[in-house]
Coordinates of C-alpha atoms in Angstrom, one line a residue:
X505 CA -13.2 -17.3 26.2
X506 CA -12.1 -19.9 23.7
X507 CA -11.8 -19.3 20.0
X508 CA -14.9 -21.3 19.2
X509 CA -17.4 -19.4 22.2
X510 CA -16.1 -16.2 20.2
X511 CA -17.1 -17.6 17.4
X512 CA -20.9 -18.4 18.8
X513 CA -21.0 -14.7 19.9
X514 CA -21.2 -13.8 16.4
X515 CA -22.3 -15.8 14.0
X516 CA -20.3 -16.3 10.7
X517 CA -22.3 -15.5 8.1
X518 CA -22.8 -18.4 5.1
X519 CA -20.8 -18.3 2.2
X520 CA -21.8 -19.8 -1.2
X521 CA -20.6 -23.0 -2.9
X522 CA -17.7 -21.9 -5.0
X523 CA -15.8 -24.1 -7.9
X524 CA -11.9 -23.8 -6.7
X525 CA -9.0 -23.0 -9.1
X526 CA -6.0 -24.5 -7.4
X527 CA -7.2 -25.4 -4.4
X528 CA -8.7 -21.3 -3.9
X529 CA -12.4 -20.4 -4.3
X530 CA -12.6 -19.4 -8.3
X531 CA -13.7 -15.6 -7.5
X532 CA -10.4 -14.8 -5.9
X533 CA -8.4 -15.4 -9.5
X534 CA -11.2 -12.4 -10.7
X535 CA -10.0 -10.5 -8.1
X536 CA -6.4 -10.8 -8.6
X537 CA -6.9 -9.7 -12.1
X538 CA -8.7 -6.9 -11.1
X539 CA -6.2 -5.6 -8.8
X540 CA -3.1 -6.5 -11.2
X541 CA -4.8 -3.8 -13.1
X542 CA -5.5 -1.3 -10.5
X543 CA -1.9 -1.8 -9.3
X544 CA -0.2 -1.6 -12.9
X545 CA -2.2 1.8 -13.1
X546 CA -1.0 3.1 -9.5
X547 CA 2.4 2.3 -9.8
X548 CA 2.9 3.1 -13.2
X549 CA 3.1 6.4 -12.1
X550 CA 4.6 5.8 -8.8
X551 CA 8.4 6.3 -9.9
X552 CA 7.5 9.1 -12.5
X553 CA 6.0 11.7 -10.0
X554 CA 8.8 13.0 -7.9
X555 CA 11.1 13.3 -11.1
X556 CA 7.6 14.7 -13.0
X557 CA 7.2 17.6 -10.3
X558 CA 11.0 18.5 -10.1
X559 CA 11.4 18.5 -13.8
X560 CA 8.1 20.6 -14.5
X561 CA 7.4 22.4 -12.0
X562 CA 10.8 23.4 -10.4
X563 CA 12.6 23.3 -13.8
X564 CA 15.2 20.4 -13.1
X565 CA 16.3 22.2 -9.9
X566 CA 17.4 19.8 -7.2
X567 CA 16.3 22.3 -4.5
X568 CA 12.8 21.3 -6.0
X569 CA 13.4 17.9 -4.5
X570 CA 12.1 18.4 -0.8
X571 CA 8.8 19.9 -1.9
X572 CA 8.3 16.8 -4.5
X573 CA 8.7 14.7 -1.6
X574 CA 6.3 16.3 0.2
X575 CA 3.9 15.9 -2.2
X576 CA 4.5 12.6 -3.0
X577 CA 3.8 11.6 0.6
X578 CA 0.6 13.4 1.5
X579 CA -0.5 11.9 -2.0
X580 CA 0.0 8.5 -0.7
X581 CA -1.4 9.5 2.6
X582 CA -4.5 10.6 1.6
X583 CA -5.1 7.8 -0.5
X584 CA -4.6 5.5 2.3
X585 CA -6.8 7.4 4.8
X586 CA -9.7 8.2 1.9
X587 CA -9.9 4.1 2.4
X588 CA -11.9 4.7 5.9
X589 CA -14.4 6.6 4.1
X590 CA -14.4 3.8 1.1
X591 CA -15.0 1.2 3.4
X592 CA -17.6 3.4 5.6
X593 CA -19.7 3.2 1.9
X594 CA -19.1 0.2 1.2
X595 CA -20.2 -1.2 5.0
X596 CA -23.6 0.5 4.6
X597 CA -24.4 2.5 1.9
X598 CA -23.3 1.2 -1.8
X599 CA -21.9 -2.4 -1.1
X600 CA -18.5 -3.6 -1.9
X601 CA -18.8 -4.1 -5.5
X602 CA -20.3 -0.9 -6.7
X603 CA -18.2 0.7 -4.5
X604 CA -15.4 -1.1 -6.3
X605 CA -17.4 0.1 -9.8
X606 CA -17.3 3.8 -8.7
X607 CA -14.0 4.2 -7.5
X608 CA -13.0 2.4 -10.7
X609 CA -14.2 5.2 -13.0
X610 CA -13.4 8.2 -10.3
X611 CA -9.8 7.0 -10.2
X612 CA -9.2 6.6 -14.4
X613 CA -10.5 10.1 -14.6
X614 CA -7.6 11.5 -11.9
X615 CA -5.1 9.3 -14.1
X616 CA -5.9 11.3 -16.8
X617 CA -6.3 14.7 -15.5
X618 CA -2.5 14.5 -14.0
X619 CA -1.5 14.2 -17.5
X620 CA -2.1 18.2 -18.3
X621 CA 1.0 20.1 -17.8
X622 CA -0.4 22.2 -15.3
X623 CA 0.5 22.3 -11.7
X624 CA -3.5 23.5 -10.5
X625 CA -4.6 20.4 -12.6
X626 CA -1.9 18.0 -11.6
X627 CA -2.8 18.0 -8.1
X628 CA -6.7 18.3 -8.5
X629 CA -5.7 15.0 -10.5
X630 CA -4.2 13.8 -7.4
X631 CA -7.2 14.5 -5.7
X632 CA -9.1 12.8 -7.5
X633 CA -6.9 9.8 -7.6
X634 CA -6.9 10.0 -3.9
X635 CA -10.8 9.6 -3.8
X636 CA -11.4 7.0 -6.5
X637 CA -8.3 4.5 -4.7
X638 CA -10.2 5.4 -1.6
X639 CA -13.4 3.8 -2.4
X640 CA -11.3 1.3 -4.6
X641 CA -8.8 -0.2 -2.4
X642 CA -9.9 -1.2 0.9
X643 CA -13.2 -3.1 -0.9
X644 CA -11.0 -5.0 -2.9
X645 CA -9.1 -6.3 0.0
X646 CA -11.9 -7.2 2.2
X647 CA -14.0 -9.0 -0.7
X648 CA -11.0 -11.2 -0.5
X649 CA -11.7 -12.4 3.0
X650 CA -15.2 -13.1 2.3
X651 CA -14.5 -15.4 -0.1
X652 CA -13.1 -17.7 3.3
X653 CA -14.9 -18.6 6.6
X654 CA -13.1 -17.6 9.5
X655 CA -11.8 -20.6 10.4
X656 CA -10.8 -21.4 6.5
X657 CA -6.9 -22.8 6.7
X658 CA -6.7 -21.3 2.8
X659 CA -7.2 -17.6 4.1
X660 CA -3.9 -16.6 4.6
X661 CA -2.8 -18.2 1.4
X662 CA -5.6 -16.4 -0.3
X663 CA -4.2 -13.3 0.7
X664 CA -0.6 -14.3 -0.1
X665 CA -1.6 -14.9 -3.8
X666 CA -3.9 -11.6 -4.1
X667 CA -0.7 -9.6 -2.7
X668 CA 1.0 -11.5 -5.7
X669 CA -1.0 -10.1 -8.3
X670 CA -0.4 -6.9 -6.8
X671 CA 3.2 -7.5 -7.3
X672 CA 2.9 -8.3 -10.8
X673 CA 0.9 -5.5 -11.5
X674 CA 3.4 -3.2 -9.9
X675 CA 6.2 -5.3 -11.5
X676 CA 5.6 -4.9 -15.3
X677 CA 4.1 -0.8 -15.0
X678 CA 7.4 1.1 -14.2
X679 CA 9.2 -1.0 -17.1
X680 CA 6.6 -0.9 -19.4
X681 CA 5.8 3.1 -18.7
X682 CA 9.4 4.1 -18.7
X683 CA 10.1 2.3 -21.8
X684 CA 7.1 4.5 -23.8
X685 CA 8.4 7.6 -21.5
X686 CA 11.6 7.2 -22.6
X687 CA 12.4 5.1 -26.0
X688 CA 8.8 6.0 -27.8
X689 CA 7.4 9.0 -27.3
X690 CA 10.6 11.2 -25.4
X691 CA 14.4 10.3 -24.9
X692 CA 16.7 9.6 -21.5
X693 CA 17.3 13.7 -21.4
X694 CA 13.3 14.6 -21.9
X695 CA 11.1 11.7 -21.1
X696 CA 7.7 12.0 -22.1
X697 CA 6.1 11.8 -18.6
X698 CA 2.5 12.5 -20.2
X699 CA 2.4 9.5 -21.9
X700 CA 3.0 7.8 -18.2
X701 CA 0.2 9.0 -16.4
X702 CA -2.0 7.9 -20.0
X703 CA -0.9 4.5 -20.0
X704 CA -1.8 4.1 -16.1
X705 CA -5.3 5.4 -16.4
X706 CA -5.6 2.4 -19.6
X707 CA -4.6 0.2 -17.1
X708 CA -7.2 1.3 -14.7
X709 CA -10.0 1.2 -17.5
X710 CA -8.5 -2.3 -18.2
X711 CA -9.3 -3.5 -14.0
X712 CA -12.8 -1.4 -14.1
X713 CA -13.5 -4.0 -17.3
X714 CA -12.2 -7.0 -15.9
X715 CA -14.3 -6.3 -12.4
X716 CA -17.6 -5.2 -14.0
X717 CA -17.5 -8.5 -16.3
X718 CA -16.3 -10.8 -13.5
X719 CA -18.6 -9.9 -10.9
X720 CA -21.4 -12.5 -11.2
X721 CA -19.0 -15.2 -10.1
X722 CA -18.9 -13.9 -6.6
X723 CA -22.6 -15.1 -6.2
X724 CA -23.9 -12.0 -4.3
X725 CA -20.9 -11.7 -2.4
X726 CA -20.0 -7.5 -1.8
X727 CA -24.2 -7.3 -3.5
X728 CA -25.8 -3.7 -2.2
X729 CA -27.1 -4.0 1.0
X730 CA -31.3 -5.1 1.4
X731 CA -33.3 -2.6 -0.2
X732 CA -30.3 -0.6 -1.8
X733 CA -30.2 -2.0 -5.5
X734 CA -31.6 1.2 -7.2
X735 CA -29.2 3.8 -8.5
X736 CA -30.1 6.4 -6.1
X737 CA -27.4 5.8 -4.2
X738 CA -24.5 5.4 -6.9
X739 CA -25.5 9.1 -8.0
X740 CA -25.4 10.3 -4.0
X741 CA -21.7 8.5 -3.5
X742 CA -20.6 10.0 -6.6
X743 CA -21.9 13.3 -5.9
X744 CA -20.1 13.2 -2.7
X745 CA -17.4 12.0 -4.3
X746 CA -17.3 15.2 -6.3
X747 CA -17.6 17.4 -3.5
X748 CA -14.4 15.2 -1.1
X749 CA -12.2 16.0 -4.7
X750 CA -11.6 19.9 -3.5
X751 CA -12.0 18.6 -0.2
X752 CA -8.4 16.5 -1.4
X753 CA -6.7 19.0 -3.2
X754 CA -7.0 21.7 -0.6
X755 CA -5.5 18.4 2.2
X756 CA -3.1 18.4 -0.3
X757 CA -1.5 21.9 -0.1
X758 CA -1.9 22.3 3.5
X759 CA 1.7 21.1 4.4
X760 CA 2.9 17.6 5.7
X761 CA 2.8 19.0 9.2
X762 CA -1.0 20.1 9.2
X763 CA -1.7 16.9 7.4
X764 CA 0.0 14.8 10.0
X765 CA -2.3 16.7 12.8
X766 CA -5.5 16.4 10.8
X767 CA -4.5 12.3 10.1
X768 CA -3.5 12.0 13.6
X769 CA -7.1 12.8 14.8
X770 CA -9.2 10.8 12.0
X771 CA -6.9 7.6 13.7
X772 CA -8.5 8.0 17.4
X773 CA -11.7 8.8 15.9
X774 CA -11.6 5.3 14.2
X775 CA -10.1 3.9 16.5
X776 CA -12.8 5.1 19.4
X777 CA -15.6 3.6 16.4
X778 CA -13.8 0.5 16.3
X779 CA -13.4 0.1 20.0
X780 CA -16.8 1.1 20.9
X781 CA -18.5 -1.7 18.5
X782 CA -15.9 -4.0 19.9
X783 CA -17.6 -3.0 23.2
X784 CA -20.7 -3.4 22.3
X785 CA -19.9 -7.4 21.0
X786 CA -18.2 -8.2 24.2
X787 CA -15.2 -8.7 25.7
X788 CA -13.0 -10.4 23.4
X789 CA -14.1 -8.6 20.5
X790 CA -13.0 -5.1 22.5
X791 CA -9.4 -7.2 23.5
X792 CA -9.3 -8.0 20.0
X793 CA -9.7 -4.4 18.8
X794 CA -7.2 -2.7 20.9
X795 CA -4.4 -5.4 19.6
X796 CA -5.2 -4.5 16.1
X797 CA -4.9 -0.7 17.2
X798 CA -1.6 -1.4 18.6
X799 CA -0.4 -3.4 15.7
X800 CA -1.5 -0.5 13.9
X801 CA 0.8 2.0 15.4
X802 CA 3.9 0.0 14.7
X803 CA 2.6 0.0 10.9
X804 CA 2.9 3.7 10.8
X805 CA 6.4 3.3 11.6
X806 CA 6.9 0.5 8.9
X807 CA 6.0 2.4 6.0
X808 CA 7.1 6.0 7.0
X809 CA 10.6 4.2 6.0
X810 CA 9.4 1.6 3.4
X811 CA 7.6 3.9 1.2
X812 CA 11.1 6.1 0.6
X813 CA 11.4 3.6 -2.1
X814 CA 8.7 6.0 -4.5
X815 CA 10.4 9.6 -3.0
X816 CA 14.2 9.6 -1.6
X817 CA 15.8 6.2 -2.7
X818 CA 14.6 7.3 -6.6
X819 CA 16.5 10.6 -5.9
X820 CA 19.4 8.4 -4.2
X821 CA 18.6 6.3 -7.7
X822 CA 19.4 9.3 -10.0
X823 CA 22.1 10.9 -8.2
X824 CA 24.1 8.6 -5.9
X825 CA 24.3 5.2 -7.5
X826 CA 26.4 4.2 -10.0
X827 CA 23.7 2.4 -12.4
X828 CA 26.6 1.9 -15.3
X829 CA 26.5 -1.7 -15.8
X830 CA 29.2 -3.0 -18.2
X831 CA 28.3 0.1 -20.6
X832 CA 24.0 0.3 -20.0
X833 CA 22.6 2.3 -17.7
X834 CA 19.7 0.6 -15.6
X835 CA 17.2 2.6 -15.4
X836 CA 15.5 4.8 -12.5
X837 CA 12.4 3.5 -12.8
X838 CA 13.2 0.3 -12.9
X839 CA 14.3 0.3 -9.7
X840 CA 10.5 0.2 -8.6
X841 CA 10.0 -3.4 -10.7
X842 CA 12.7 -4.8 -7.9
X843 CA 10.3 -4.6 -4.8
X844 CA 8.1 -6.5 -7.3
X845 CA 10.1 -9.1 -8.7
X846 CA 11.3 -10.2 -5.2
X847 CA 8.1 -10.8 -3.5
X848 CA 7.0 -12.5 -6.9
X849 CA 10.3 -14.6 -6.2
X850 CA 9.9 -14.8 -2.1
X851 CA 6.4 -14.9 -1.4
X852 CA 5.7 -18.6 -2.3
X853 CA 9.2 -19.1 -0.1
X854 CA 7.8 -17.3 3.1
X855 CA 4.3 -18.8 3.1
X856 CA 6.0 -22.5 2.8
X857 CA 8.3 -21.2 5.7
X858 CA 5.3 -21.0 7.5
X859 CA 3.7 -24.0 6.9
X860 CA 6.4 -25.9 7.7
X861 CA 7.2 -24.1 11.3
X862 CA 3.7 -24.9 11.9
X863 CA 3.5 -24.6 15.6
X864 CA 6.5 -22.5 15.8
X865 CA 5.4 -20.1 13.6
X866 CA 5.6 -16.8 14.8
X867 CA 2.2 -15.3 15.9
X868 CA 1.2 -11.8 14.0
X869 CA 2.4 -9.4 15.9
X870 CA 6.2 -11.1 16.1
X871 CA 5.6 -11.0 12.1
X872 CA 5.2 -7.6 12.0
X873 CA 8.4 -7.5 14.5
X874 CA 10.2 -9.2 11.9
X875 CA 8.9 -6.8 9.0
X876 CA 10.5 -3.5 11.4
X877 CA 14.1 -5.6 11.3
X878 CA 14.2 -6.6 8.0
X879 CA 13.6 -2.9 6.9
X880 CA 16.3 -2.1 9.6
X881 CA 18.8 -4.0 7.9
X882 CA 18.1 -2.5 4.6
X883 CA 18.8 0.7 6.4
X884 CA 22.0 -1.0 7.7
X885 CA 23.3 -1.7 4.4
X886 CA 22.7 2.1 3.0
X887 CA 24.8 3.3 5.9
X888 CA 27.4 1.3 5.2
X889 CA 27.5 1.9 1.9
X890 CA 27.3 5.1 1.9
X891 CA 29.8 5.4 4.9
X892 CA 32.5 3.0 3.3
X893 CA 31.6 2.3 -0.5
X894 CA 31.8 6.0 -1.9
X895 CA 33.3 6.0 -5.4
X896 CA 33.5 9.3 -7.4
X897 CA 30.0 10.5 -5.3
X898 CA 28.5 7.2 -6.3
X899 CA 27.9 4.2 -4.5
X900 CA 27.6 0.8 -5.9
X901 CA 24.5 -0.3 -7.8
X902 CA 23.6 -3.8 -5.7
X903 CA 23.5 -1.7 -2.6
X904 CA 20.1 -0.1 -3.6
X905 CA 18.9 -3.2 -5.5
X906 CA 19.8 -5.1 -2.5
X907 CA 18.2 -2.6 -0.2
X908 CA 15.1 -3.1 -2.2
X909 CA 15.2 -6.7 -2.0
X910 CA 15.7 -7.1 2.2
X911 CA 12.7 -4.7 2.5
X912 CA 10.5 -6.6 0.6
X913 CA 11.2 -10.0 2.7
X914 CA 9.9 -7.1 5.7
X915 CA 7.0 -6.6 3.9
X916 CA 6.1 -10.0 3.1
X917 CA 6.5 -10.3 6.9
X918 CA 3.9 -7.7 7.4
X919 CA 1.7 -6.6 4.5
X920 CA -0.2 -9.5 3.5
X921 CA -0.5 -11.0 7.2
X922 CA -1.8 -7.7 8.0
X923 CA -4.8 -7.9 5.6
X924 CA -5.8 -11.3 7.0
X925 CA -5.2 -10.0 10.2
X926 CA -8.0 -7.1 10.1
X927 CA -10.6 -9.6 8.6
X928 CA -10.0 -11.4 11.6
X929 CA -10.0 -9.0 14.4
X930 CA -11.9 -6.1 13.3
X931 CA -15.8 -6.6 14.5
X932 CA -18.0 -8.2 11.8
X933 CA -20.1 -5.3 10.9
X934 CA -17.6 -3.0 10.3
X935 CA -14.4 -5.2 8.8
X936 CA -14.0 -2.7 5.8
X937 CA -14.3 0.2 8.2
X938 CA -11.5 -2.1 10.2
X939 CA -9.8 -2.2 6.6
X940 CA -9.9 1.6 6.4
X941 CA -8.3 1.9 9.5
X942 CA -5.2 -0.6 7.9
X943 CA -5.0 1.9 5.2
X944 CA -5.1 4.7 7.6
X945 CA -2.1 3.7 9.2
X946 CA -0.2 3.2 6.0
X947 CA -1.4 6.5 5.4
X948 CA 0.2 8.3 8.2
X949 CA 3.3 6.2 7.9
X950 CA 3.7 7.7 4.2
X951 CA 3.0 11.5 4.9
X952 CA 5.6 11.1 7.5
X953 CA 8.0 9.5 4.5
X954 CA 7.7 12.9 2.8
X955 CA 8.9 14.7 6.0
X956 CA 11.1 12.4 6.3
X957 CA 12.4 12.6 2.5
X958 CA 12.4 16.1 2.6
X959 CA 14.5 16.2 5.6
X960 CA 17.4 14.0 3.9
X961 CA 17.1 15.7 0.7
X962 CA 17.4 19.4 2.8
X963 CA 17.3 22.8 1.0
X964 CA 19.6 21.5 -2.0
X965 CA 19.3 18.4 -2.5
X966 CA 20.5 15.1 -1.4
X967 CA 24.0 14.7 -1.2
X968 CA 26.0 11.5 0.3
X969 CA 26.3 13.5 3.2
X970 CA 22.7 14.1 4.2
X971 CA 21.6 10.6 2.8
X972 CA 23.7 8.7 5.4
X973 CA 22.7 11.1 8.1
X974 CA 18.7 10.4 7.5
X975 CA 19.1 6.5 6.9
X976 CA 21.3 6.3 9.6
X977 CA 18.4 7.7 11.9
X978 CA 16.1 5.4 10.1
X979 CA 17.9 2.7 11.0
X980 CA 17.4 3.2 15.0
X981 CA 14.3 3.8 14.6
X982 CA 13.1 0.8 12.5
X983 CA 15.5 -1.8 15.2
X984 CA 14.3 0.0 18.4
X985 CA 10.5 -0.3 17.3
X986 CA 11.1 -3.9 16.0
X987 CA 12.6 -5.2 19.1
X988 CA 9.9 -3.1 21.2
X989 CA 7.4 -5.0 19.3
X990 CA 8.8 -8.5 20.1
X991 CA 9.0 -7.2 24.0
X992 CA 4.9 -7.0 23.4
X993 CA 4.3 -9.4 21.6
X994 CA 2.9 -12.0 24.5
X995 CA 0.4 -9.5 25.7
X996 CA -0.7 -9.0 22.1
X997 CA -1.1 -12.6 22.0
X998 CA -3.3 -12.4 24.7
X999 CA -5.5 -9.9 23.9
X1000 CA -5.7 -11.4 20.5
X1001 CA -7.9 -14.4 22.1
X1002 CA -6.8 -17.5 20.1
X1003 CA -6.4 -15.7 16.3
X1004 CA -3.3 -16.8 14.8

């Protein structure tokens, strides 16, 4: 079946007339903006909590370092797989923008809370981070791909910009955080982490602001469903909500392993929900499903190594690399700002690179092939530099920044092509359940980064030793599944009916 009868199957539903900014529908700069915001507050913290837990609650002791790891990874899991239940309530119960509006407010409150010195509150802060992103995140993603029509040649650039006010978001928070951590309110020896975690949940107040005001632009775009504009349902969400926060914590202290089982099991669910509606819509909406499953499994393995940017690399950061330069010491944390600042740099680059290949550019899932390698080589260049560039137990600071760098041209590869991809395969009724199931992924790919980080940190720490040992296994990993997924790429194709 051709693009176009696919297209008749189910209709596309209208959009509104929208004044364009640059060439984009106006809405989408109100989105950006909101996410900057929401981004600014997630990864303020993002480069703070592994040091945070080590330093508080294992007092400074590098044995601390596996367990922080652990943590930090079911953290991020579980706010990637809460985004199947946000997008569940925003697909039929509250609508995308309330759900936006209450996860907003849920998340702020989480920000806050992991600001008390006090491990049982710490992580039912988590917790409730976890929740509020979950209704939060997916929402704002898919809101972005109604603003287009399916066949809109802007979509892809859309998402490409929206993924650049995430960068800038993520970009300016671990500088400006670190610099009140450590030159306002603490010093280098006892940075004030406290004042961290505060700062993040203004910045999340600042995107709950920004949304609530900006909202009447999208013209009843993300609007409650027919018949569901009272408050009744707000209070129900948000009493659930209240009840998945211990739900959270308790996911939280069960162990990476047990996480990973429990994940495991919420992907085949969705993907059996997913693959049955794609059933039910026909036969190129089920082919189109099971490509977006399988592009989903070699996401997993993407960000189980990706996401050791926010656990081991900062303890490779701290320990390993010599960050003297010329008599200053760069920062840890600004180490996060890097990823940031290149695809700030690079992403205007790579969407021009694929303009200009237009009929040679490579088709999704050879993208995401390219994401794998390009995080391979990063890999590459830790092994050899921790193999051959060892100086006094350190090696040299533009190994990391570079490593940093060559991942984030494998996430442009990947991440923002993989947004646009799940508005375009997932089936119409359920795209920010589809969305959830992105998330999901991502989620199961960073709880395995905390087994992972713990497993090159060991009992004692990292050491050069046990660094190049782990990153030389990520390395095979991250080449084998890269090539594997050029090997499948034509059958992907296929399935994929026409999408590009």
């Amino acid at each position: 079946m051709s693009v176009d009868a696919a297209a008749k199957s189910v209709p596309e539903p209208a959009l509104p007339e929208f004044k364009t900014t640059l060439g984009h529908p106006r809405p989408l700069w109100m989105l950006f903006m909101t996410e900057f915001w929401e981004r600014f507050a997630f990864y303020g913290i993002r480069w703070a909590l592994v040091l945070y837990i080590v330093a508080q609650f294992h007092n400074g002791d590098s044995a601390g370092e596996g367990a922080a790891g652990v943590t930090y990874g079911a953290y991020l899991a579980l706010v990637y797989a809460a985004a199947i239940f946000g997008g569940y309530v925003a697909d039929r119960v509250l609508g995308y923008q309330r759900s936006i509006l209450t996860g907003a407010l849920i998340m702020a409150a989480g920000l806050f809370m992991i600001s008390v010195p006090n491990k049982e509150v710490f992580e039912l802060g988590l917790a409730t981070i976890i929740i509020g992103n979950g209704l939060f995140k997916p929402n704002i993603s898919t809101m972005v791909g109604k603003l287009y029509g399916l066949k809109d040649e802007r979509r892809d650039s859309g998402f490409t910009i929206f993924y650049m006010g995430i960068n800038i978001g993520a970009m300016i928070a671990p500088v400006l955080t670190d610099y009140f951590a450590r030159k306002v309110f603490g010093t280098e020896a006892m940075p004030s982490y406290k004042v961290v975690f505060i700062a993040s949940g203004i910045g999340m107040l600042l995107s709950l602001v920004w949304f609530y005001i900006g909202r009447a632009g999208l013209k009843g775009i993300g609007a409650p469903p027919a018949g569901a504009e009272g408050f009744g349902r707000i209070a129900v969400v948000f009493i659930g909500a209240m009840l998945a926060i211990p739900v959270a914590y308790f996911l939280l202290s069960t162990g990476s392993t047990v996480l990973a089982w429990i994940l495991g099991a919420l992907f085949i669910g969705l993907g059996i929900l997913l693959l049955m509606e794609g059933i039910r819509e026909g036969k190129v909406q089920r082919d189109r499903v099971i490509a977006m499953l399988i592009i989903f499994v070699f996401n997993v393995m993407f960000w189980m190594f990706f996401e050791q940017a926010g656990s081991s690399f900062t303890f490779l950061a701290d320990k390993i690399v010599d960050r003297n330069l010329g008599g200053w010491t760069f920062p840890t944390a600004w180490f996060q700002s890097v990823n940031s600042v290149a695809i700030i740099t690079l992403a205007p680059l790579v969407a021009w690179i694929w303009v200009k290949m237009g009929s040679a550019n490579p088709s999704i899932p050879r993208k995401f092939g390219l994401g794998l390698l390009f995080n391979g080589a990063a890999f590459a260049l830790l092994m050899l530099a921790l193999s051959s560039m060892v100086v006094d137990g350190k090696i040299p600071f533009w190994t990391l920044f570079m490593v940093y760098v060559i991942q984030s041209v494998g996430e442009l590869c990947l991440s923002p092509i993989g947004l646009s991809m799940v508005t375009k395969l997932a089936p119409v009724r359920l795209v920010g359940f589809g969305m959830g199931g992105w998330f999901l992924s991502t989620g199961i790919g960073n709880n395995l980064s905390g087994i992972y980080s713990k497993f090159i940190s060991g009992e004692t720490g990292m050491s050069v030793e046990s660094a190049l040992h782990g990153y030389t296994l990520g390395f095979w990993a991250l080449i084998i599944s890269g090539v594997l997924l050029f090997l499948l790429a034509p059958f992907i194709n296929k399935l994929m009916h026409g999408v590009k």
